[in-house]
mmCIF file of C-alpha atoms and ligand atoms in Angstrom:
data_model
loop_
_atom_site.group_PDB
_atom_site.id
_atom_site.type_symbol
_atom_site.label_atom_id
_atom_site.label_comp_id
_atom_site.label_asym_id
_atom_site.label_seq_id
_atom_site.Cartn_x
_atom_site.Cartn_y
_atom_site.Cartn_z
ATOM 1 C CA UNK O 27 -47.415 112.180 43.048
ATOM 2 C CA UNK O 28 -46.033 108.635 43.284
ATOM 3 C CA UNK O 29 -42.562 110.069 43.676
ATOM 4 C CA UNK O 30 -43.790 112.179 46.579
ATOM 5 C CA UNK O 31 -45.328 109.232 48.433
ATOM 6 C CA UNK O 32 -42.218 107.117 47.959
ATOM 7 C CA UNK O 33 -39.845 109.965 48.729
ATOM 8 C CA UNK O 34 -41.747 110.636 51.944
ATOM 9 C CA UNK O 35 -41.763 106.967 52.951
ATOM 10 C CA UNK O 36 -38.056 106.638 52.128
ATOM 11 C CA UNK O 37 -37.109 109.771 54.003
ATOM 12 C CA UNK O 38 -38.728 108.664 57.222
ATOM 13 C CA UNK O 39 -38.431 104.853 57.119
ATOM 14 C CA UNK O 40 -36.181 102.891 59.457
ATOM 15 C CA UNK O 41 -33.198 100.945 58.105
ATOM 16 C CA UNK O 42 -35.097 97.686 57.666
ATOM 17 C CA UNK O 43 -38.116 95.607 58.667
ATOM 18 C CA UNK O 44 -36.400 93.227 61.054
ATOM 19 C CA UNK O 45 -39.094 92.923 63.717
ATOM 20 C CA UNK O 46 -41.790 95.389 62.675
ATOM 21 C CA UNK O 47 -41.537 97.072 66.066
ATOM 22 C CA UNK O 48 -38.799 99.417 64.830
ATOM 23 C CA UNK O 49 -41.416 101.274 62.756
ATOM 24 C CA UNK O 50 -43.242 104.160 64.415
ATOM 25 C CA UNK O 51 -47.021 104.518 64.080
ATOM 26 C CA UNK O 52 -46.450 107.389 61.603
ATOM 27 C CA UNK O 53 -44.091 105.269 59.493
ATOM 28 C CA UNK O 54 -46.601 102.414 59.417
ATOM 29 C CA UNK O 55 -49.301 104.856 58.338
ATOM 30 C CA UNK O 56 -47.108 106.098 55.470
ATOM 31 C CA UNK O 57 -46.361 102.514 54.425
ATOM 32 C CA UNK O 58 -50.036 101.497 54.412
ATOM 33 C CA UNK O 59 -50.893 104.624 52.431
ATOM 34 C CA UNK O 60 -48.179 103.870 49.891
ATOM 35 C CA UNK O 61 -49.380 100.264 49.559
ATOM 36 C CA UNK O 62 -52.946 101.488 48.938
ATOM 37 C CA UNK O 63 -51.706 103.906 46.264
ATOM 38 C CA UNK O 64 -49.690 101.170 44.597
ATOM 39 C CA UNK O 65 -52.711 98.891 44.619
ATOM 40 C CA UNK O 66 -54.890 101.602 43.052
ATOM 41 C CA UNK O 67 -52.383 102.534 40.366
ATOM 42 C CA UNK O 68 -49.654 99.906 39.856
ATOM 43 C CA UNK O 69 -48.492 101.361 36.515
ATOM 44 C CA UNK O 70 -47.311 104.534 38.136
ATOM 45 C CA UNK O 71 -44.706 102.570 40.123
ATOM 46 C CA UNK O 72 -43.482 100.232 37.406
ATOM 47 C CA UNK O 73 -39.919 101.516 37.297
ATOM 48 C CA UNK O 74 -39.239 102.948 40.766
ATOM 49 C CA UNK O 75 -36.704 100.158 41.455
ATOM 50 C CA UNK O 76 -35.220 99.887 37.966
ATOM 51 C CA UNK O 77 -31.873 98.112 38.037
ATOM 52 C CA UNK O 78 -32.231 97.037 41.683
ATOM 53 C CA UNK O 79 -31.808 93.499 43.039
ATOM 54 C CA UNK O 80 -33.332 91.834 46.092
ATOM 55 C CA UNK O 81 -32.025 88.574 47.583
ATOM 56 C CA UNK O 82 -34.638 86.242 49.088
ATOM 57 C CA UNK O 83 -33.113 83.739 51.515
ATOM 58 C CA UNK O 84 -35.627 81.146 52.683
ATOM 59 C CA UNK O 85 -34.907 78.449 55.277
ATOM 60 C CA UNK O 86 -38.581 77.392 55.239
ATOM 61 C CA UNK O 87 -41.167 76.782 52.504
ATOM 62 C CA UNK O 88 -43.393 79.605 51.256
ATOM 63 C CA UNK O 89 -46.120 80.322 48.739
ATOM 64 C CA UNK O 90 -47.382 83.837 49.517
ATOM 65 C CA UNK O 91 -44.235 85.478 50.826
ATOM 66 C CA UNK O 92 -41.975 84.234 48.089
ATOM 67 C CA UNK O 93 -44.349 84.941 45.222
ATOM 68 C CA UNK O 94 -45.398 88.386 46.458
ATOM 69 C CA UNK O 95 -41.782 89.450 46.959
ATOM 70 C CA UNK O 96 -40.806 88.153 43.512
ATOM 71 C CA UNK O 97 -43.848 89.575 41.721
ATOM 72 C CA UNK O 98 -43.603 92.748 43.815
ATOM 73 C CA UNK O 99 -39.954 93.300 42.926
ATOM 74 C CA UNK O 100 -40.699 92.680 39.247
ATOM 75 C CA UNK O 101 -43.659 95.060 39.344
ATOM 76 C CA UNK O 102 -41.325 97.834 40.478
ATOM 77 C CA UNK O 103 -38.611 97.141 37.906
ATOM 78 C CA UNK O 104 -36.350 95.215 40.299
ATOM 79 C CA UNK O 105 -35.206 91.620 40.109
ATOM 80 C CA UNK O 106 -35.544 89.142 42.963
ATOM 81 C CA UNK O 107 -33.010 86.343 43.382
ATOM 82 C CA UNK O 108 -34.422 83.353 45.246
ATOM 83 C CA UNK O 109 -31.908 81.513 47.417
ATOM 84 C CA UNK O 110 -33.335 78.187 48.524
ATOM 85 C CA UNK O 111 -31.937 77.529 51.965
ATOM 86 C CA UNK O 112 -34.465 74.879 52.972
ATOM 87 C CA UNK O 113 -31.894 72.088 52.957
ATOM 88 C CA UNK O 114 -29.573 73.717 55.493
ATOM 89 C CA UNK O 115 -29.784 76.551 57.968
ATOM 90 C CA UNK O 116 -28.107 79.830 57.249
ATOM 91 C CA UNK O 117 -24.724 79.919 58.944
ATOM 92 C CA UNK O 118 -23.924 76.257 58.327
ATOM 93 C CA UNK O 119 -21.928 76.670 55.109
ATOM 94 C CA UNK O 120 -20.375 79.943 56.148
ATOM 95 C CA UNK O 121 -20.962 82.482 58.917
ATOM 96 C CA UNK O 122 -24.127 84.583 58.602
ATOM 97 C CA UNK O 123 -21.908 87.648 58.864
ATOM 98 C CA UNK O 124 -20.096 86.647 55.664
ATOM 99 C CA UNK O 125 -23.369 85.968 53.849
ATOM 100 C CA UNK O 126 -24.492 89.497 54.772
ATOM 101 C CA UNK O 127 -21.191 91.095 53.831
ATOM 102 C CA UNK O 128 -21.140 89.365 50.432
ATOM 103 C CA UNK O 129 -24.751 90.044 49.520
ATOM 104 C CA UNK O 130 -24.492 93.738 50.297
ATOM 105 C CA UNK O 131 -21.837 94.088 47.568
ATOM 106 C CA UNK O 132 -24.253 92.841 44.899
ATOM 107 C CA UNK O 133 -27.875 93.479 45.851
ATOM 108 C CA UNK O 134 -29.882 96.332 47.358
ATOM 109 C CA UNK O 135 -31.982 94.497 49.969
ATOM 110 C CA UNK O 136 -32.320 91.079 51.602
ATOM 111 C CA UNK O 137 -35.567 89.387 52.616
ATOM 112 C CA UNK O 138 -35.025 86.421 54.913
ATOM 113 C CA UNK O 139 -37.333 83.660 56.175
ATOM 114 C CA UNK O 140 -35.552 81.926 59.017
ATOM 115 C CA UNK O 141 -36.040 79.572 61.899
ATOM 116 C CA UNK O 142 -34.674 81.937 64.524
ATOM 117 C CA UNK O 143 -35.109 85.686 64.862
ATOM 118 C CA UNK O 144 -31.411 85.831 65.777
ATOM 119 C CA UNK O 145 -30.553 84.865 62.180
ATOM 120 C CA UNK O 146 -32.490 87.850 60.786
ATOM 121 C CA UNK O 147 -30.984 90.095 63.474
ATOM 122 C CA UNK O 148 -27.491 88.963 62.569
ATOM 123 C CA UNK O 149 -28.038 89.521 58.857
ATOM 124 C CA UNK O 150 -29.290 93.019 59.626
ATOM 125 C CA UNK O 151 -26.392 93.718 61.964
ATOM 126 C CA UNK O 152 -23.762 92.918 59.344
ATOM 127 C CA UNK O 153 -25.409 93.867 56.033
ATOM 128 C CA UNK O 154 -24.999 97.435 54.830
ATOM 129 C CA UNK O 155 -28.357 97.108 53.034
ATOM 130 C CA UNK O 156 -31.930 96.829 54.400
ATOM 131 C CA UNK O 157 -33.093 93.458 55.721
ATOM 132 C CA UNK O 158 -36.755 92.442 55.641
ATOM 133 C CA UNK O 159 -38.088 89.739 57.952
ATOM 134 C CA UNK O 160 -40.012 87.342 55.702
ATOM 135 C CA UNK O 161 -41.065 85.319 58.817
ATOM 136 C CA UNK O 162 -39.062 84.105 61.765
ATOM 137 C CA UNK O 163 -40.037 82.130 64.847
ATOM 138 C CA UNK O 164 -40.957 85.428 66.553
ATOM 139 C CA UNK O 165 -42.372 87.770 63.916
ATOM 140 C CA UNK O 166 -44.136 87.955 60.550
ATOM 141 C CA UNK O 167 -44.385 91.698 59.914
ATOM 142 C CA UNK O 168 -45.127 91.559 56.152
ATOM 143 C CA UNK O 169 -48.226 89.489 56.863
ATOM 144 C CA UNK O 170 -49.478 91.652 59.738
ATOM 145 C CA UNK O 171 -49.059 94.833 57.668
ATOM 146 C CA UNK O 172 -51.023 93.264 54.796
ATOM 147 C CA UNK O 173 -53.713 92.236 57.287
ATOM 148 C CA UNK O 174 -54.101 95.753 58.631
ATOM 149 C CA UNK O 175 -54.253 97.103 55.070
ATOM 150 C CA UNK O 176 -57.052 94.581 54.455
ATOM 151 C CA UNK O 177 -58.893 95.596 57.627
ATOM 152 C CA UNK O 178 -58.474 99.283 56.788
ATOM 153 C CA UNK O 179 -60.042 98.714 53.368
ATOM 154 C CA UNK O 180 -62.890 96.717 54.865
ATOM 155 C CA UNK O 181 -63.732 98.966 57.803
ATOM 156 C CA UNK O 182 -62.539 102.347 56.538
ATOM 157 C CA UNK O 183 -60.189 102.956 59.458
ATOM 158 C CA UNK O 184 -58.240 101.102 62.104
ATOM 159 C CA UNK O 185 -58.591 103.256 65.232
ATOM 160 C CA UNK O 186 -60.503 101.269 67.866
ATOM 161 C CA UNK O 187 -61.107 98.344 65.472
ATOM 162 C CA UNK O 188 -61.921 95.252 67.542
ATOM 163 C CA UNK O 189 -59.736 92.350 66.356
ATOM 164 C CA UNK O 190 -59.756 88.981 68.141
ATOM 165 C CA UNK O 191 -56.815 86.620 67.675
ATOM 166 C CA UNK O 192 -57.521 83.037 68.742
ATOM 167 C CA UNK O 193 -54.930 80.258 68.958
ATOM 168 C CA UNK O 194 -51.184 80.093 69.409
ATOM 169 C CA UNK O 195 -49.260 83.042 70.861
ATOM 170 C CA UNK O 196 -46.830 82.721 67.956
ATOM 171 C CA UNK O 197 -45.008 84.867 65.373
ATOM 172 C CA UNK O 198 -48.322 85.890 63.788
ATOM 173 C CA UNK O 199 -49.839 86.819 67.135
ATOM 174 C CA UNK O 200 -46.763 88.911 68.016
ATOM 175 C CA UNK O 201 -46.799 90.803 64.730
ATOM 176 C CA UNK O 202 -50.546 91.414 64.918
ATOM 177 C CA UNK O 203 -50.165 92.862 68.429
ATOM 178 C CA UNK O 204 -47.382 95.149 67.232
ATOM 179 C CA UNK O 205 -49.351 96.306 64.180
ATOM 180 C CA UNK O 206 -52.497 96.790 66.289
ATOM 181 C CA UNK O 207 -50.498 98.970 68.684
ATOM 182 C CA UNK O 208 -49.071 101.000 65.782
ATOM 183 C CA UNK O 209 -52.429 101.527 64.098
ATOM 184 C CA UNK O 210 -54.595 102.180 67.167
ATOM 185 C CA UNK O 211 -56.619 98.954 66.980
ATOM 186 C CA UNK O 212 -57.970 96.977 69.939
ATOM 187 C CA UNK O 213 -56.624 93.428 69.834
ATOM 188 C CA UNK O 214 -58.001 90.711 72.119
ATOM 189 C CA UNK O 215 -55.821 87.600 72.189
ATOM 190 C CA UNK O 216 -57.039 84.194 73.429
ATOM 191 C CA UNK O 217 -54.564 81.336 73.832
ATOM 192 C CA UNK O 218 -54.441 78.138 75.868
ATOM 193 C CA UNK O 219 -52.471 78.401 79.121
ATOM 194 C CA UNK O 220 -48.782 77.991 78.401
ATOM 195 C CA UNK O 221 -49.117 79.247 74.798
ATOM 196 C CA UNK O 222 -49.475 82.960 75.537
ATOM 197 C CA UNK O 223 -47.541 85.494 73.480
ATOM 198 C CA UNK O 224 -44.104 86.529 74.707
ATOM 199 C CA UNK O 225 -44.516 88.803 77.751
ATOM 200 C CA UNK O 226 -41.799 91.205 76.575
ATOM 201 C CA UNK O 227 -43.493 91.679 73.197
ATOM 202 C CA UNK O 228 -46.858 92.256 74.923
ATOM 203 C CA UNK O 229 -45.197 94.892 77.098
ATOM 204 C CA UNK O 230 -43.563 96.604 74.095
ATOM 205 C CA UNK O 231 -46.852 96.587 72.188
ATOM 206 C CA UNK O 232 -48.662 98.064 75.192
ATOM 207 C CA UNK O 233 -46.099 100.856 75.413
ATOM 208 C CA UNK O 234 -46.844 101.841 71.805
ATOM 209 C CA UNK O 235 -50.574 101.320 72.400
ATOM 210 C CA UNK O 236 -50.480 103.911 75.171
ATOM 211 C CA UNK O 237 -49.449 106.504 72.537
ATOM 212 C CA UNK O 238 -51.925 105.523 69.832
ATOM 213 C CA UNK O 239 -55.051 104.642 71.811
ATOM 214 C CA UNK O 240 -54.714 100.962 70.907
ATOM 215 C CA UNK O 241 -55.272 98.186 73.442
ATOM 216 C CA UNK O 242 -53.732 94.747 73.850
ATOM 217 C CA UNK O 243 -55.724 92.350 76.034
ATOM 218 C CA UNK O 244 -55.107 88.668 76.794
ATOM 219 C CA UNK O 245 -57.852 86.138 77.588
ATOM 220 C CA UNK O 246 -57.844 82.471 78.618
ATOM 221 C CA UNK O 247 -60.940 81.565 76.571
ATOM 222 C CA UNK O 248 -61.772 82.223 72.901
ATOM 223 C CA UNK O 249 -65.347 83.240 73.722
ATOM 224 C CA UNK O 250 -64.189 86.178 75.872
ATOM 225 C CA UNK O 251 -61.898 87.478 73.129
ATOM 226 C CA UNK O 252 -64.330 87.025 70.232
ATOM 227 C CA UNK O 253 -67.455 88.515 71.842
ATOM 228 C CA UNK O 254 -68.398 91.609 69.811
ATOM 229 C CA UNK O 255 -65.220 91.489 67.675
ATOM 230 C CA UNK O 256 -65.331 92.979 64.171
ATOM 231 C CA UNK O 257 -62.614 90.635 62.937
ATOM 232 C CA UNK O 258 -61.576 87.163 64.097
ATOM 233 C CA UNK O 259 -58.107 85.897 63.195
ATOM 234 C CA UNK O 260 -56.493 82.508 63.667
ATOM 235 C CA UNK O 261 -53.298 80.774 62.560
ATOM 236 C CA UNK O 262 -51.998 77.219 62.552
ATOM 237 C CA UNK O 263 -51.591 75.501 65.921
ATOM 238 C CA UNK O 264 -48.170 74.079 65.007
ATOM 239 C CA UNK O 265 -45.916 76.466 63.107
ATOM 240 C CA UNK O 266 -43.169 75.504 60.676
ATOM 241 C CA UNK O 267 -40.497 73.801 62.755
ATOM 242 C CA UNK O 268 -43.006 72.497 65.345
ATOM 243 C CA UNK O 269 -44.280 69.576 63.275
ATOM 244 C CA UNK O 270 -43.386 67.001 65.930
ATOM 245 C CA UNK O 271 -45.651 68.815 68.434
ATOM 246 C CA UNK O 272 -48.631 68.863 66.059
ATOM 247 C CA UNK O 273 -50.568 65.925 67.581
ATOM 248 C CA UNK O 274 -50.180 67.149 71.159
ATOM 249 C CA UNK O 275 -51.066 70.693 70.157
ATOM 250 C CA UNK O 276 -54.176 69.509 68.279
ATOM 251 C CA UNK O 277 -55.564 68.225 71.590
ATOM 252 C CA UNK O 278 -54.614 71.287 73.617
ATOM 253 C CA UNK O 279 -55.886 73.782 71.038
ATOM 254 C CA UNK O 280 -59.157 71.998 70.160
ATOM 255 C CA UNK O 281 -61.303 74.359 72.301
ATOM 256 C CA UNK O 282 -59.758 77.286 70.390
ATOM 257 C CA UNK O 283 -61.052 76.214 66.980
ATOM 258 C CA UNK O 284 -62.747 79.017 65.040
ATOM 259 C CA UNK O 285 -66.048 77.437 64.071
ATOM 260 C CA UNK O 286 -69.516 78.756 63.313
ATOM 261 C CA UNK O 287 -70.513 78.777 66.988
ATOM 262 C CA UNK O 288 -67.501 80.873 67.985
ATOM 263 C CA UNK O 289 -67.782 83.267 65.028
ATOM 264 C CA UNK O 290 -71.450 83.862 65.860
ATOM 265 C CA UNK O 291 -70.338 85.498 69.119
ATOM 266 C CA UNK O 292 -68.577 88.205 67.094
ATOM 267 C CA UNK O 293 -70.323 91.265 65.629
ATOM 268 C CA UNK O 294 -72.889 90.457 62.907
ATOM 269 C CA UNK O 295 -70.682 91.955 60.160
ATOM 270 C CA UNK O 296 -67.506 90.317 61.500
ATOM 271 C CA UNK O 297 -64.879 89.050 59.078
ATOM 272 C CA UNK O 298 -62.622 86.025 59.388
ATOM 273 C CA UNK O 299 -58.883 86.231 58.735
ATOM 274 C CA UNK O 300 -56.097 83.666 58.438
ATOM 275 C CA UNK O 301 -52.573 84.242 57.157
ATOM 276 C CA UNK O 302 -52.632 80.851 55.379
ATOM 277 C CA UNK O 303 -51.714 78.078 54.911
ATOM 278 C CA UNK O 304 -54.756 76.843 56.855
ATOM 279 C CA UNK O 305 -55.730 73.442 58.157
ATOM 280 C CA UNK O 306 -59.457 73.079 57.585
ATOM 281 C CA UNK O 307 -60.956 71.048 60.439
ATOM 282 C CA UNK O 308 -58.243 72.022 62.911
ATOM 283 C CA UNK O 309 -57.834 75.727 63.737
ATOM 284 C CA UNK O 310 -60.754 76.696 61.475
ATOM 285 C CA UNK O 311 -63.724 74.833 60.094
ATOM 286 C CA UNK O 312 -64.427 74.697 56.389
ATOM 287 C CA UNK O 313 -67.773 76.468 56.786
ATOM 288 C CA UNK O 314 -65.987 79.481 58.302
ATOM 289 C CA UNK O 315 -62.932 79.819 56.066
ATOM 290 C CA UNK O 316 -64.975 79.220 52.915
ATOM 291 C CA UNK O 317 -67.855 81.483 53.982
ATOM 292 C CA UNK O 318 -68.638 84.980 52.672
ATOM 293 C CA UNK O 319 -67.311 86.347 55.985
ATOM 294 C CA UNK O 320 -63.838 85.067 55.160
ATOM 295 C CA UNK O 321 -61.420 87.612 53.673
ATOM 296 C CA UNK O 322 -58.386 85.329 53.508
ATOM 297 C CA UNK O 323 -57.820 85.864 49.791
ATOM 298 C CA UNK O 324 -58.033 89.648 50.183
ATOM 299 C CA UNK O 325 -55.292 89.280 52.793
ATOM 300 C CA UNK O 326 -53.264 87.209 50.356
ATOM 301 C CA UNK O 327 -53.750 89.781 47.592
ATOM 302 C CA UNK O 328 -52.617 92.564 49.887
ATOM 303 C CA UNK O 329 -49.387 90.706 50.644
ATOM 304 C CA UNK O 330 -48.351 91.828 47.144
ATOM 305 C CA UNK O 331 -49.105 95.495 47.716
ATOM 306 C CA UNK O 332 -47.339 95.519 51.086
ATOM 307 C CA UNK O 333 -44.344 93.701 49.586
ATOM 308 C CA UNK O 334 -44.153 96.413 46.921
ATOM 309 C CA UNK O 335 -44.479 99.249 49.423
ATOM 310 C CA UNK O 336 -41.793 97.714 51.663
ATOM 311 C CA UNK O 337 -39.390 97.130 48.767
ATOM 312 C CA UNK O 338 -39.990 100.539 47.190
ATOM 313 C CA UNK O 339 -39.366 102.184 50.547
ATOM 314 C CA UNK O 340 -36.323 100.218 51.639
ATOM 315 C CA UNK O 341 -34.562 99.054 48.454
ATOM 316 C CA UNK O 342 -34.653 102.356 46.560
HETATM 317 N N1 CP I 23 -48.844 83.662 54.982
HETATM 318 C C1 CP I 23 -47.620 83.321 54.529
HETATM 319 O O1 CP I 23 -46.580 83.875 54.915
HETATM 320 O O2 CP I 23 -47.630 82.318 53.621
HETATM 321 P P1 CP I 23 -46.348 81.537 53.067
HETATM 322 O O3 CP I 23 -45.794 80.733 54.215
HETATM 323 O O4 CP I 23 -46.888 80.686 51.966
HETATM 324 O O5 CP I 23 -45.345 82.542 52.586
HETATM 325 N N1 NVA I 24 -47.260 80.663 62.335
HETATM 326 C C1 NVA I 24 -47.083 80.143 61.001
HETATM 327 C C2 NVA I 24 -47.295 81.218 59.987
HETATM 328 C C3 NVA I 24 -47.151 80.761 58.549
HETATM 329 C C4 NVA I 24 -47.353 81.866 57.562
HETATM 330 C C5 NVA I 24 -45.693 79.526 60.880
HETATM 331 O O1 NVA I 24 -44.733 80.122 61.372
HETATM 332 O O2 NVA I 24 -45.586 78.439 60.314
#
């Protein structure tokens, strides 16, 4: 049965997970189903990647992404090789093309956390093996997929699910819009003026949404987006690489803080999500993130199951 689910996912999957948008709604559905099966019965999948290797190249720090890829690879019989690239950007010591063309002689997949999306794109262009985006400045697909798995578990379905995203129109916001479009959810995004998500990504997500019944709406105030939402999501106001903007952003984003007053505008059974790491007292108050409504650790747990499903599908 496990072989069938993996065989099906492998047969239909795209060549990599470079943006997340290259996956069709049906492929995302298969991936989420596989992740749920792996979560329910991890032993059944213990050796599906026996003898395989995955290179993890990280230009930025990580807790969740690194550990879930390493534990996930190990849980499937594969070995992950962590390449700490935090001291220099990829492409500085040698061209990215050469990194890709060396790695594909030794390992079966690459997961890369980079400053620019172009770095992940270039790795994928030149590597003859699948490349997984482990976060770039534009996308964080592994996180968004884990979040939709979490929401699916909580609400028993994703079609029409009302998700509000409040804060920066960043990598997380982009990937949540894409995943919402793929899964048929209704995402309502509130950002300060000037910090809206990329217009091209909104357009792409809306094109997919038109097929799946999803909706992607943008709002200038958090209250408008959160009203009646079943799930409220926020992320840091200054992403990795934007540290020098943090003080200015803290002022601009202050009205977008997810606090008790804002969360009370959502549906009574609403849940709170955050990809983590979080800054308590900035984008979210302690009483929200540490409340029973918060499902941030369920999200974190599901990073593992999505990492496994992605690796089993692409690195097999
Ligand atoms: N949410 C997430 O990607 O966490 P890390 O930066 O710790 O990997
Ligand atoms: N937007 C955040 C997400 C961290 C998981 C960042 O890029 O730093």
